[in-house]
Amino acid sequence: GAVVSQHPSWVICKSGTSVKIECRSLDFQATTMFWYRQFPKQSLMLMATSNEGSKATYEQGVEKDKFLINHASLTLSTLTVTSAHPEDSSFYICSAQPLGLAGGSNEQFFGPGTRLTVL
Amino acid sequence: AQSVTQLDSQVPVFEEAPVELRCNYSSSVSVYLFWYVQYPNQGLQLLLKYLSGSTLVESINGFEAEFNKSQTSFHLRKPSVHISDTAEYFCAVSLYNQGGKLIFGQGTELSVKP
């Protein structure tokens, strides 16, 4: 149980285009999903917290107009990188927190990641 | 502000040797503590966690970690490593009642050699 999927697993796009990444909780409902960015050989940096039915909360320094997050249902959150540029190339990882665990163990389940390469 | 420090960026060891990956945290409030493992080009997998109770927690694959409140540490240990343990290991903390936001350490690359 507690499986999180991401689609696509990798994507290559041209500079200036937009890319959408999906994060799904397959066997549980998630009130909260998180989006992280990871550069090679570095740790995960939280980009934003996504709550179902409300606006995402972005971390300091993350452009909300650049990284659009939509959490339309309890099993799906999407991250859209708008007008992508080479510096947006990175490994994007999402995680989901099961319904009912908020304020409890805070455990998150991670997706396998999406590698974005912008040419 | 909260922070997590993993003192070793790389730890090379020989197979069947013991290993310790160090993790220290700084927080003015109570935290939950986690160790995650990441294999190349994959997401993170939970290795073990400390929420409350016994300060020694164990994983199913032989790893253990001990929460030391006085030293604000949560070091990860394994008495005998395998080649398959080669991966990146991340220590993380989550604050009580803060919606689950995780703060990660810099990661430690464990490299097990035959």
Coordinates of C-alpha atoms in Angstrom, one line a residue:
Chain A
G1 CA 0.0 0.0 0.0
A2 CA 0.8 3.7 0.1
V3 CA 2.0 4.0 -3.5
V4 CA 2.6 7.3 -5.2
S5 CA 3.1 7.6 -8.9
Q6 CA 4.5 10.4 -11.1
H7 CA 4.0 10.9 -14.8
P8 CA 6.0 11.3 -16.9
S9 CA 9.2 9.7 -15.4
W10 CA 11.3 11.8 -17.7
V11 CA 10.6 14.6 -20.2
I12 CA 12.7 16.7 -22.6
C13 CA 11.3 19.9 -23.9
K14 CA 12.4 23.0 -25.7
S15 CA 13.0 26.3 -24.0
G16 CA 9.9 28.4 -23.7
T17 CA 7.4 25.5 -23.6
S18 CA 5.4 24.4 -20.6
V19 CA 5.5 21.0 -19.0
K20 CA 3.0 19.3 -16.7
I21 CA 3.9 16.7 -14.2
E22 CA 1.3 14.6 -12.5
C23 CA 1.5 13.1 -9.0
R24 CA -1.1 10.5 -8.0
S25 CA -1.7 8.6 -4.8
L26 CA -2.8 5.2 -6.1
D27 CA -4.2 3.5 -3.0
F28 CA -5.0 6.2 -0.5
Q29 CA -6.4 9.7 -0.3
A30 CA -4.1 12.6 0.3
T31 CA -5.1 15.9 1.7
T32 CA -1.6 17.3 1.3
M33 CA 1.0 16.8 -1.3
F34 CA 4.4 18.2 -1.5
W35 CA 6.6 19.1 -4.4
Y36 CA 10.4 19.0 -4.1
R37 CA 13.2 19.8 -6.5
Q38 CA 16.5 18.0 -6.4
F39 CA 19.7 19.0 -8.2
P40 CA 22.4 16.4 -8.9
K41 CA 24.2 15.2 -5.8
Q42 CA 22.1 17.5 -3.7
S43 CA 19.3 17.3 -1.2
L44 CA 15.6 17.8 -1.7
M45 CA 14.4 21.3 -1.6
L46 CA 10.7 21.8 -0.8
M47 CA 9.1 24.0 -3.4
A48 CA 5.5 24.1 -2.3
T49 CA 2.8 22.4 -0.2
S50 CA -0.4 21.5 -2.0
N51 CA -3.7 21.1 -0.3
E52 CA -6.7 19.7 -2.0
G53 CA -9.2 22.4 -2.9
S54 CA -7.1 25.3 -1.9
K55 CA -4.1 27.3 -3.2
A56 CA -0.7 25.9 -2.8
T57 CA 1.7 27.4 -0.3
Y58 CA 5.1 28.2 -1.9
E59 CA 8.4 28.3 -0.1
Q60 CA 10.4 31.5 -0.1
G61 CA 12.2 32.1 -3.4
V62 CA 9.9 29.8 -5.5
E63 CA 8.1 31.7 -8.2
K64 CA 4.4 30.8 -8.0
D65 CA 3.7 32.0 -11.6
K66 CA 6.5 29.8 -12.9
F67 CA 5.6 26.7 -11.0
L68 CA 1.8 26.3 -11.1
I69 CA 0.4 23.7 -8.8
N70 CA -3.1 22.3 -8.9
H71 CA -4.5 19.9 -6.4
A72 CA -7.9 19.1 -7.9
S73 CA -8.7 15.9 -6.0
L74 CA -7.6 13.9 -3.1
T75 CA -5.5 11.7 -5.3
L76 CA -4.0 14.0 -7.9
S77 CA -1.7 17.1 -7.8
T78 CA -0.1 18.6 -10.8
L79 CA 3.0 20.8 -11.2
T80 CA 3.2 22.8 -14.4
V81 CA 6.6 24.4 -15.2
T82 CA 5.6 27.4 -17.4
S83 CA 7.9 28.8 -20.0
A84 CA 10.6 26.4 -19.1
H85 CA 14.3 27.4 -19.4
P86 CA 17.5 25.3 -19.1
E87 CA 17.9 26.3 -15.5
D88 CA 14.6 24.6 -14.7
S89 CA 16.2 21.3 -15.6
S90 CA 16.1 19.2 -12.5
F91 CA 14.6 16.1 -10.8
Y92 CA 11.2 16.9 -9.5
I93 CA 9.8 14.7 -6.7
C94 CA 6.3 14.7 -5.2
S95 CA 5.1 13.2 -1.9
A96 CA 1.7 12.6 -0.5
Q97 CA 0.5 12.6 3.1
P98 CA -2.4 10.2 3.7
L99 CA -5.8 11.6 4.9
G100 CA -6.0 11.4 8.6
L101 CA -2.3 11.7 9.4
A102 CA -2.1 15.5 9.4
G103 CA -0.8 16.5 12.8
G104 CA 0.0 12.9 13.5
S105 CA 3.0 11.1 12.4
N106 CA 3.5 13.5 9.4
E107 CA 4.6 10.5 7.3
Q108 CA 4.9 11.1 3.6
F109 CA 5.1 8.7 0.7
F110 CA 7.3 9.7 -2.2
G111 CA 6.8 9.3 -5.9
P112 CA 9.6 8.0 -8.1
G113 CA 10.5 11.4 -9.5
T114 CA 10.4 13.1 -12.9
R115 CA 13.6 14.2 -14.6
L116 CA 13.0 17.4 -16.6
T117 CA 15.6 18.4 -19.2
V118 CA 15.0 21.7 -21.0
L119 CA 17.0 22.3 -24.1
Chain B
A1 CA 14.7 27.9 12.5
Q2 CA 15.1 24.2 12.2
S3 CA 18.0 22.5 10.4
V4 CA 19.4 19.1 9.7
T5 CA 23.1 18.4 9.3
Q6 CA 24.5 15.2 7.9
L7 CA 28.1 15.3 8.8
D8 CA 29.5 13.0 6.1
S9 CA 28.8 13.6 2.5
Q10 CA 30.4 10.3 1.4
V11 CA 31.0 7.2 3.3
P12 CA 33.0 4.4 1.6
V13 CA 33.0 1.0 3.3
F14 CA 33.8 -2.6 2.5
E15 CA 31.2 -5.2 2.4
E16 CA 30.3 -6.8 5.7
A17 CA 31.8 -3.9 7.6
P18 CA 29.8 -1.8 10.1
V19 CA 28.7 1.7 9.2
E20 CA 27.3 4.7 10.9
L21 CA 25.8 7.7 9.1
R22 CA 25.6 10.7 11.3
C23 CA 22.7 13.1 11.6
N24 CA 22.2 16.1 13.9
Y25 CA 19.3 18.4 14.0
S26 CA 18.5 21.8 15.5
S27 CA 14.9 22.6 16.6
S28 CA 13.3 24.6 19.4
V29 CA 10.2 22.4 19.2
S30 CA 9.6 18.7 19.3
V31 CA 10.2 16.8 16.0
Y32 CA 9.6 13.6 14.3
L33 CA 12.7 12.0 12.8
F34 CA 13.1 10.0 9.6
W35 CA 15.8 8.3 7.5
Y36 CA 15.1 7.9 3.8
V37 CA 17.1 6.0 1.2
Q38 CA 17.3 7.0 -2.5
Y39 CA 18.6 4.7 -5.2
P40 CA 19.9 6.3 -8.5
N41 CA 17.2 8.1 -10.5
Q42 CA 14.5 7.0 -8.0
G43 CA 12.3 8.7 -5.4
L44 CA 12.8 8.3 -1.7
Q45 CA 11.9 5.3 0.3
L46 CA 11.3 5.4 4.1
L47 CA 13.9 3.4 5.9
L48 CA 12.8 4.1 9.5
K49 CA 11.2 6.7 11.7
Y50 CA 11.1 7.9 15.3
L51 CA 7.8 9.3 16.4
S52 CA 7.8 8.6 20.2
G53 CA 8.4 5.8 22.6
S54 CA 11.6 3.7 22.4
T55 CA 14.5 5.7 21.2
L56 CA 15.9 2.8 19.2
V57 CA 14.1 2.1 16.0
E58 CA 14.9 -0.6 13.5
S59 CA 14.2 -1.3 9.8
I60 CA 13.4 -4.6 8.2
N61 CA 16.8 -4.7 6.4
G62 CA 19.1 -4.5 9.4
F63 CA 19.4 -0.7 9.8
E64 CA 18.8 0.9 13.2
A65 CA 18.8 4.5 14.5
E66 CA 18.8 5.9 17.9
F67 CA 17.2 9.2 18.9
N68 CA 19.4 11.0 21.4
K69 CA 17.5 14.1 22.6
S70 CA 20.4 15.5 24.7
Q71 CA 22.7 15.4 21.7
T72 CA 20.0 16.2 19.2
S73 CA 21.2 13.3 17.0
F74 CA 19.6 10.5 15.1
H75 CA 22.5 8.4 13.7
L76 CA 21.9 5.5 11.4
R77 CA 23.8 2.3 11.9
K78 CA 24.1 -1.1 10.4
P79 CA 26.4 -3.8 11.8
S80 CA 27.2 -5.4 8.4
V81 CA 26.6 -3.8 5.1
H82 CA 25.9 -5.3 1.7
I83 CA 26.7 -4.1 -1.8
S84 CA 23.0 -3.5 -2.3
D85 CA 23.0 -0.9 0.5
T86 CA 24.9 1.4 -1.8
A87 CA 22.7 4.5 -2.1
E88 CA 22.1 8.0 -0.9
Y89 CA 20.7 8.4 2.6
F90 CA 18.8 11.4 3.8
C91 CA 17.9 12.3 7.4
A92 CA 14.9 14.5 7.8
V93 CA 12.8 16.1 10.5
S94 CA 9.2 17.1 10.6
L95 CA 7.7 19.4 13.2
Y96 CA 4.8 18.5 15.4
N97 CA 1.5 20.0 14.0
Q98 CA 3.2 21.8 11.2
G99 CA 1.4 20.0 8.4
G100 CA 4.1 17.5 7.6
K101 CA 6.7 19.7 6.0
L102 CA 10.0 17.8 5.9
I103 CA 13.4 19.4 6.4
F104 CA 16.1 17.3 4.8
G105 CA 19.8 17.0 5.5
Q106 CA 22.3 17.3 2.7
G107 CA 22.5 13.5 2.2
T108 CA 25.2 10.9 2.7
E109 CA 26.4 8.8 -0.2
L110 CA 27.1 5.3 1.1
S111 CA 29.3 3.3 -1.2
V112 CA 29.9 -0.3 -0.3
K113 CA 32.8 -2.0 -2.0
P114 CA 33.5 -5.7 -2.3

